[in-house]
PDB file of C-alpha atoms in Angstrom:
ATOM      1  CA  MET A   1      27.624 -30.012  27.917  1.00  0.00           C
ATOM      2  CA  THR A   2      24.826 -32.565  28.185  1.00  0.00           C
ATOM      3  CA  ALA A   3      21.713 -31.607  26.230  1.00  0.00           C
ATOM      4  CA  SER A   4      18.575 -31.060  28.399  1.00  0.00           C
ATOM      5  CA  ARG A   5      15.902 -33.775  27.916  1.00  0.00           C
ATOM      6  CA  ASP A   6      12.101 -33.673  28.200  1.00  0.00           C
ATOM      7  CA  ALA A   7       9.791 -36.071  30.044  1.00  0.00           C
ATOM      8  CA  THR A   8       9.990 -38.489  27.156  1.00  0.00           C
ATOM      9  CA  GLY A   9      13.814 -38.508  27.366  1.00  0.00           C
ATOM     10  CA  ARG A  10      14.308 -36.659  24.085  1.00  0.00           C
ATOM     11  CA  SER A  11      16.415 -33.519  23.675  1.00  0.00           C
ATOM     12  CA  LEU A  12      15.611 -30.720  21.272  1.00  0.00           C
ATOM     13  CA  GLU A  13      17.777 -32.264  18.424  1.00  0.00           C
ATOM     14  CA  ASP A  14      15.435 -35.277  18.569  1.00  0.00           C
ATOM     15  CA  TYR A  15      12.624 -33.466  17.242  1.00  0.00           C
ATOM     16  CA  PRO A  16      12.146 -32.568  13.547  1.00  0.00           C
ATOM     17  CA  ARG A  17      12.405 -28.957  12.776  1.00  0.00           C
ATOM     18  CA  PRO A  18      11.026 -26.829  10.005  1.00  0.00           C
ATOM     19  CA  SER A  19      13.098 -24.167   8.161  1.00  0.00           C
ATOM     20  CA  LEU A  20      11.967 -20.653   8.937  1.00  0.00           C
ATOM     21  CA  ALA A  21      11.532 -17.950   6.328  1.00  0.00           C
ATOM     22  CA  VAL A  22      10.144 -14.431   6.227  1.00  0.00           C
ATOM     23  CA  ASP A  23       8.097 -13.007   3.334  1.00  0.00           C
ATOM     24  CA  THR A  24       6.945  -9.446   3.079  1.00  0.00           C
ATOM     25  CA  ALA A  25       3.858  -7.991   1.273  1.00  0.00           C
ATOM     26  CA  VAL A  26       4.740  -4.177   0.541  1.00  0.00           C
ATOM     27  CA  LEU A  27       1.618  -2.441  -0.510  1.00  0.00           C
ATOM     28  CA  THR A  28       1.279   0.910  -2.113  1.00  0.00           C
ATOM     29  CA  ILE A  29      -0.794   3.015  -4.438  1.00  0.00           C
ATOM     30  CA  LYS A  30       0.139   3.585  -8.005  1.00  0.00           C
ATOM     31  CA  ASP A  31      -2.046   5.032 -10.861  1.00  0.00           C
ATOM     32  CA  ARG A  32      -4.975   4.936  -8.258  1.00  0.00           C
ATOM     33  CA  ALA A  33      -4.729   1.242  -7.778  1.00  0.00           C
ATOM     34  CA  LEU A  34      -3.557  -0.821  -4.732  1.00  0.00           C
ATOM     35  CA  CYS A  35      -0.351  -2.579  -5.818  1.00  0.00           C
ATOM     36  CA  VAL A  36       2.130  -5.142  -4.334  1.00  0.00           C
ATOM     37  CA  LEU A  37       5.809  -5.259  -4.720  1.00  0.00           C
ATOM     38  CA  LEU A  38       7.096  -8.408  -6.465  1.00  0.00           C
ATOM     39  CA  VAL A  39      10.790  -9.298  -7.107  1.00  0.00           C
ATOM     40  CA  ARG A  40      12.382 -11.549  -9.621  1.00  0.00           C
ATOM     41  CA  ALA A  41      13.906 -14.756  -8.481  1.00  0.00           C
ATOM     42  CA  VAL A  42      17.522 -15.176  -8.981  1.00  0.00           C
ATOM     43  CA  ASP A  43      18.455 -17.598 -11.970  1.00  0.00           C
ATOM     44  CA  VAL A  44      14.864 -18.200 -12.805  1.00  0.00           C
ATOM     45  CA  ASP A  45      13.380 -17.414 -16.143  1.00  0.00           C
ATOM     46  CA  ASP A  46       9.877 -18.691 -16.144  1.00  0.00           C
ATOM     47  CA  ALA A  47       6.273 -17.705 -15.482  1.00  0.00           C
ATOM     48  CA  THR A  48       6.703 -18.109 -11.710  1.00  0.00           C
ATOM     49  CA  ALA A  49       9.925 -15.986 -11.494  1.00  0.00           C
ATOM     50  CA  TRP A  50       8.203 -13.208  -9.699  1.00  0.00           C
ATOM     51  CA  ARG A  51       7.287 -13.503  -5.897  1.00  0.00           C
ATOM     52  CA  LEU A  52       7.279 -11.638  -2.751  1.00  0.00           C
ATOM     53  CA  PRO A  53      10.746 -10.527  -1.249  1.00  0.00           C
ATOM     54  CA  GLY A  54      11.621 -13.066   1.325  1.00  0.00           C
ATOM     55  CA  THR A  55      14.432 -15.111   2.631  1.00  0.00           C
ATOM     56  CA  PHE A  56      15.448 -17.937   5.042  1.00  0.00           C
ATOM     57  CA  LEU A  57      16.382 -16.921   8.593  1.00  0.00           C
ATOM     58  CA  HIS A  58      20.143 -16.887   9.046  1.00  0.00           C
ATOM     59  CA  PRO A  59      21.854 -18.169  12.205  1.00  0.00           C
ATOM     60  CA  GLY A  60      21.775 -15.419  14.894  1.00  0.00           C
ATOM     61  CA  GLU A  61      19.372 -13.332  12.937  1.00  0.00           C
ATOM     62  CA  THR A  62      16.180 -11.867  14.208  1.00  0.00           C
ATOM     63  CA  LEU A  63      13.076 -11.945  12.027  1.00  0.00           C
ATOM     64  CA  ALA A  64      13.336  -8.131  11.621  1.00  0.00           C
ATOM     65  CA  ASP A  65      16.878  -8.444  10.429  1.00  0.00           C
ATOM     66  CA  ALA A  66      15.911 -10.998   7.830  1.00  0.00           C
ATOM     67  CA  VAL A  67      13.181  -8.827   6.488  1.00  0.00           C
ATOM     68  CA  THR A  68      15.352  -5.830   6.304  1.00  0.00           C
ATOM     69  CA  ARG A  69      18.034  -7.986   4.362  1.00  0.00           C
ATOM     70  CA  SER A  70      15.596  -9.378   1.932  1.00  0.00           C
ATOM     71  CA  LEU A  71      14.098  -6.041   1.011  1.00  0.00           C
ATOM     72  CA  ARG A  72      17.464  -4.547   0.657  1.00  0.00           C
ATOM     73  CA  ASP A  73      19.165  -7.351  -1.349  1.00  0.00           C
ATOM     74  CA  LYS A  74      16.239  -8.428  -3.383  1.00  0.00           C
ATOM     75  CA  ALA A  75      14.179  -5.433  -4.006  1.00  0.00           C
ATOM     76  CA  GLY A  76      16.596  -2.432  -3.361  1.00  0.00           C
ATOM     77  CA  VAL A  77      14.304  -1.133  -0.843  1.00  0.00           C
ATOM     78  CA  THR A  78      15.691   0.332   2.539  1.00  0.00           C
ATOM     79  CA  GLY A  79      14.466   2.359   5.408  1.00  0.00           C
ATOM     80  CA  LEU A  80      11.226   0.367   5.947  1.00  0.00           C
ATOM     81  CA  HIS A  81      10.113  -1.365   9.206  1.00  0.00           C
ATOM     82  CA  PRO A  82       7.488  -4.096   8.339  1.00  0.00           C
ATOM     83  CA  GLU A  83       5.406  -5.394  10.918  1.00  0.00           C
ATOM     84  CA  GLN A  84       4.583  -9.082  11.508  1.00  0.00           C
ATOM     85  CA  LEU A  85       1.310 -10.166   9.965  1.00  0.00           C
ATOM     86  CA  HIS A  86       0.746 -13.895  10.206  1.00  0.00           C
ATOM     87  CA  VAL A  87       2.428 -17.193  10.249  1.00  0.00           C
ATOM     88  CA  PHE A  88       1.778 -19.480   7.226  1.00  0.00           C
ATOM     89  CA  ASP A  89       2.325 -22.980   8.380  1.00  0.00           C
ATOM     90  CA  ASP A  90       0.821 -25.414   5.882  1.00  0.00           C
ATOM     91  CA  PRO A  91       3.239 -28.225   5.824  1.00  0.00           C
ATOM     92  CA  SER A  92       2.853 -28.571   2.129  1.00  0.00           C
ATOM     93  CA  ARG A  93       3.331 -24.752   1.225  1.00  0.00           C
ATOM     94  CA  ASP A  94       6.767 -25.150  -0.022  1.00  0.00           C
ATOM     95  CA  ASP A  95       7.660 -27.967  -2.469  1.00  0.00           C
ATOM     96  CA  ARG A  96      11.352 -27.886  -1.213  1.00  0.00           C
ATOM     97  CA  GLY A  97      10.443 -29.157   2.328  1.00  0.00           C
ATOM     98  CA  TRP A  98       8.956 -28.034   5.619  1.00  0.00           C
ATOM     99  CA  VAL A  99       9.079 -24.383   5.716  1.00  0.00           C
ATOM    100  CA  LEU A 100       7.144 -21.924   7.916  1.00  0.00           C
ATOM    101  CA  SER A 101       6.861 -18.296   6.642  1.00  0.00           C
ATOM    102  CA  VAL A 102       6.429 -15.436   9.160  1.00  0.00           C
ATOM    103  CA  ALA A 103       4.666 -13.011   6.765  1.00  0.00           C
ATOM    104  CA  HIS A 104       5.210  -9.275   7.248  1.00  0.00           C
ATOM    105  CA  LEU A 105       3.375  -6.195   5.957  1.00  0.00           C
ATOM    106  CA  GLU A 106       4.675  -2.737   5.018  1.00  0.00           C
ATOM    107  CA  VAL A 107       2.677  -0.001   3.541  1.00  0.00           C
ATOM    108  CA  VAL A 108       4.402   3.012   1.848  1.00  0.00           C
ATOM    109  CA  ARG A 109       4.046   5.485  -0.902  1.00  0.00           C
ATOM    110  CA  ALA A 110       5.165   4.374  -4.260  1.00  0.00           C
ATOM    111  CA  ASP A 111       8.097   6.910  -4.315  1.00  0.00           C
ATOM    112  CA  ARG A 112       9.655   4.890  -1.453  1.00  0.00           C
ATOM    113  CA  ILE A 113      10.119   2.010  -3.813  1.00  0.00           C
ATOM    114  CA  PRO A 114      13.008   2.328  -6.418  1.00  0.00           C
ATOM    115  CA  ALA A 115      12.219   1.030  -9.849  1.00  0.00           C
ATOM    116  CA  THR A 116      14.868  -1.706 -10.929  1.00  0.00           C
ATOM    117  CA  ALA A 117      14.874  -4.505 -13.381  1.00  0.00           C
ATOM    118  CA  GLU A 118      14.535  -7.018 -10.424  1.00  0.00           C
ATOM    119  CA  ASN A 119      11.308  -5.555  -8.944  1.00  0.00           C
ATOM    120  CA  ARG A 120       7.906  -4.470 -10.209  1.00  0.00           C
ATOM    121  CA  LEU A 121       4.630  -3.115  -8.698  1.00  0.00           C
ATOM    122  CA  VAL A 122       1.492  -5.117  -9.791  1.00  0.00           C
ATOM    123  CA  SER A 123      -2.007  -4.489  -9.109  1.00  0.00           C
ATOM    124  CA  ALA A 124      -3.101  -6.513  -6.050  1.00  0.00           C
ATOM    125  CA  SER A 125      -6.216  -7.477  -8.016  1.00  0.00           C
ATOM    126  CA  GLU A 126      -4.166  -8.833 -11.016  1.00  0.00           C
ATOM    127  CA  VAL A 127      -1.417 -10.723  -9.330  1.00  0.00           C
ATOM    128  CA  PRO A 128       0.126 -13.358 -11.627  1.00  0.00           C
ATOM    129  CA  ASP A 129       0.750 -16.856 -10.843  1.00  0.00           C
ATOM    130  CA  LEU A 130       3.274 -16.933  -7.887  1.00  0.00           C
ATOM    131  CA  PRO A 131       5.082 -19.796  -6.256  1.00  0.00           C
ATOM    132  CA  PHE A 132       4.438 -21.171  -2.823  1.00  0.00           C
ATOM    133  CA  ASP A 133       1.447 -19.488  -1.068  1.00  0.00           C
ATOM    134  CA  HIS A 134       2.506 -16.025  -1.784  1.00  0.00           C
ATOM    135  CA  ARG A 135      -0.891 -15.218  -3.330  1.00  0.00           C
ATOM    136  CA  ASP A 136      -2.507 -16.187  -0.089  1.00  0.00           C
ATOM    137  CA  ILE A 137      -0.094 -13.991   1.784  1.00  0.00           C
ATOM    138  CA  ILE A 138      -0.944 -10.921  -0.529  1.00  0.00           C
ATOM    139  CA  ASP A 139      -4.759 -11.606  -0.067  1.00  0.00           C
ATOM    140  CA  PHE A 140      -4.218 -11.745   3.764  1.00  0.00           C
ATOM    141  CA  ALA A 141      -2.135  -8.460   3.756  1.00  0.00           C
ATOM    142  CA  VAL A 142      -4.829  -6.720   1.452  1.00  0.00           C
ATOM    143  CA  GLU A 143      -7.598  -7.720   3.855  1.00  0.00           C
ATOM    144  CA  ALA A 144      -5.578  -6.509   6.925  1.00  0.00           C
ATOM    145  CA  LEU A 145      -5.007  -2.989   5.119  1.00  0.00           C
ATOM    146  CA  ARG A 146      -8.600  -2.723   4.100  1.00  0.00           C
ATOM    147  CA  ARG A 147      -9.866  -3.248   7.733  1.00  0.00           C
ATOM    148  CA  ARG A 148      -7.521  -0.469   8.846  1.00  0.00           C
ATOM    149  CA  TYR A 149      -8.948   1.892   6.197  1.00  0.00           C
ATOM    150  CA  GLU A 150     -12.704   1.239   6.803  1.00  0.00           C
ATOM    151  CA  SER A 151     -13.204   3.847   9.564  1.00  0.00           C
ATOM    152  CA  THR A 152      -9.739   5.644   9.894  1.00  0.00           C
ATOM    153  CA  PRO A 153      -8.600   8.323   7.455  1.00  0.00           C
ATOM    154  CA  ASP A 154      -5.479   7.094   5.681  1.00  0.00           C
ATOM    155  CA  PRO A 155      -3.755   5.445   8.666  1.00  0.00           C
ATOM    156  CA  SER A 156      -0.679   4.466   6.576  1.00  0.00           C
ATOM    157  CA  ASP A 157      -0.163   7.897   4.951  1.00  0.00           C
ATOM    158  CA  LEU A 158      -0.852   6.953   1.526  1.00  0.00           C
ATOM    159  CA  VAL A 159      -2.437  10.250   0.494  1.00  0.00           C
ATOM    160  CA  ASP A 160       0.109  12.174  -1.645  1.00  0.00           C
ATOM    161  CA  PRO A 161      -0.987  15.821  -0.771  1.00  0.00           C
ATOM    162  CA  ALA A 162      -0.043  18.736  -2.892  1.00  0.00           C
ATOM    163  CA  GLU A 163       0.135  20.832   0.359  1.00  0.00           C
ATOM    164  CA  PRO A 164       3.392  21.283   2.083  1.00  0.00           C
ATOM    165  CA  ASP A 165       1.901  20.820   5.411  1.00  0.00           C
ATOM    166  CA  GLY A 166       0.400  17.455   4.394  1.00  0.00           C
ATOM    167  CA  SER A 167      -3.288  18.518   4.238  1.00  0.00           C
ATOM    168  CA  PHE A 168      -5.569  17.173   1.663  1.00  0.00           C
ATOM    169  CA  THR A 169      -9.173  17.387   0.356  1.00  0.00           C
ATOM    170  CA  LEU A 170     -11.889  15.081   1.035  1.00  0.00           C
ATOM    171  CA  ARG A 171     -11.675  13.996  -2.485  1.00  0.00           C
ATOM    172  CA  GLU A 172      -8.087  13.198  -2.449  1.00  0.00           C
ATOM    173  CA  LEU A 173      -8.638  11.241   0.780  1.00  0.00           C
ATOM    174  CA  ARG A 174     -11.532   9.348  -0.625  1.00  0.00           C
ATOM    175  CA  GLN A 175      -9.559   8.365  -3.838  1.00  0.00           C
ATOM    176  CA  THR A 176      -6.934   6.741  -1.564  1.00  0.00           C
ATOM    177  CA  HIS A 177      -9.536   4.859   0.363  1.00  0.00           C
ATOM    178  CA  GLU A 178     -11.041   3.759  -2.907  1.00  0.00           C
ATOM    179  CA  ALA A 179      -7.692   2.447  -4.258  1.00  0.00           C
ATOM    180  CA  VAL A 180      -7.276   0.577  -0.969  1.00  0.00           C
ATOM    181  CA  ALA A 181     -10.898  -0.751  -1.010  1.00  0.00           C
ATOM    182  CA  GLY A 182     -10.786  -1.654  -4.684  1.00  0.00           C
ATOM    183  CA  ARG A 183     -14.170  -0.198  -5.286  1.00  0.00           C
ATOM    184  CA  PRO A 184     -15.963   3.305  -5.355  1.00  0.00           C
ATOM    185  CA  LEU A 185     -17.151   4.556  -2.052  1.00  0.00           C
ATOM    186  CA  PRO A 186     -20.296   6.833  -1.843  1.00  0.00           C
ATOM    187  CA  PRO A 187     -18.999  10.445  -1.056  1.00  0.00           C
ATOM    188  CA  ASP A 188     -21.634  11.362   1.401  1.00  0.00           C
ATOM    189  CA  THR A 189     -21.368   8.060   3.441  1.00  0.00           C
ATOM    190  CA  PHE A 190     -17.443   8.405   3.317  1.00  0.00           C
ATOM    191  CA  ARG A 191     -17.663  12.010   4.626  1.00  0.00           C
ATOM    192  CA  ARG A 192     -19.734  10.963   7.509  1.00  0.00           C
ATOM    193  CA  THR A 193     -17.552   8.147   8.419  1.00  0.00           C
ATOM    194  CA  MET A 194     -14.268  10.184   8.341  1.00  0.00           C
ATOM    195  CA  GLN A 195     -15.156  13.708   9.367  1.00  0.00           C
ATOM    196  CA  GLY A 196     -15.044  12.943  13.147  1.00  0.00           C
ATOM    197  CA  SER A 197     -11.228  12.276  12.653  1.00  0.00           C
ATOM    198  CA  LEU A 198     -10.363  15.150  10.576  1.00  0.00           C
ATOM    199  CA  VAL A 199      -9.565  18.676  11.350  1.00  0.00           C
ATOM    200  CA  ASP A 200     -10.714  21.581   8.954  1.00  0.00           C
ATOM    201  CA  THR A 201      -7.710  23.644   8.371  1.00  0.00           C
ATOM    202  CA  GLY A 202      -9.830  26.643   7.399  1.00  0.00           C
ATOM    203  CA  ARG A 203      -8.043  26.881   4.105  1.00  0.00           C
ATOM    204  CA  LEU A 204      -8.929  25.922   0.424  1.00  0.00           C
ATOM    205  CA  SER A 205      -7.054  24.049  -2.222  1.00  0.00           C
ATOM    206  CA  LEU A 206      -5.605  26.400  -4.778  1.00  0.00           C
ATOM    207  CA  GLY A 207      -4.061  25.829  -8.081  1.00  0.00           C
ATOM    208  CA  ARG A 208      -5.674  22.683  -8.979  1.00  0.00           C
ATOM    209  CA  ARG A 209      -8.428  21.712 -11.430  1.00  0.00           C
ATOM    210  CA  GLY A 210     -11.996  22.291 -10.437  1.00  0.00           C
ATOM    211  CA  LYS A 211     -13.609  24.382  -7.670  1.00  0.00           C
ATOM    212  CA  PRO A 212     -11.279  24.961  -4.528  1.00  0.00           C
ATOM    213  CA  ALA A 213     -12.094  22.495  -1.888  1.00  0.00           C
ATOM    214  CA  THR A 214     -11.536  22.644   1.941  1.00  0.00           C
ATOM    215  CA  LEU A 215      -8.336  21.286   3.219  1.00  0.00           C
ATOM    216  CA  PHE A 216      -8.244  18.767   6.137  1.00  0.00           C
ATOM    217  CA  ARG A 217      -5.685  17.107   8.337  1.00  0.00           C
ATOM    218  CA  ARG A 218      -5.998  14.047  10.459  1.00  0.00           C
ATOM    219  CA  LEU A 219      -6.605  14.441  14.170  1.00  0.00           C
ATOM    220  CA  PRO A 220      -3.249  13.668  16.155  1.00  0.00           C
ATOM    221  CA  GLY A 221      -2.965  10.472  17.878  1.00  0.00           C
TER     222      GLY A 221
END
């Protein structure tokens, strides 16, 4: 079969092509801090061994398939469905050659991430030196998550409610948003911002320290 040629007479094979990779920023909250999942590179034992879970795209594979494979094989994490975040295309981003990375983002509770010797959660504000542009990917992912949390109550279900129906107190909600924001949030301002998207359950928190507080749920939709 003759290869199709464009107006310049060149076929697809005549053009230089980059390698295509996927990298995933998995964000969570641990010990009231926003954290990112890092994995240890295989056969590497130096200061830059830790990095985001990622891989090159295999023939016949979709980006989603590659992300799923990298999380399973390199981090031991399954059952996640990261979303595409941004394409990092600086020609010099990878010293091995011309590599584009389609970065992905997933946000889950920490209990969805199994602890192994090959992965660890680190504070997003204290990320160590990483290879390639993985620090840039993390910063991009964190800012994207923070924008989501500015006016919407816990859109990624990071609150770990003590109530079986998933309800939470305003304090629990604010602590989650503070972890995402990386700074304290004025309680009164936070309440005014969020209250229009919350439903008062008419119940109080019981069996916890301090004075019982009203329990809320997010509005559906």
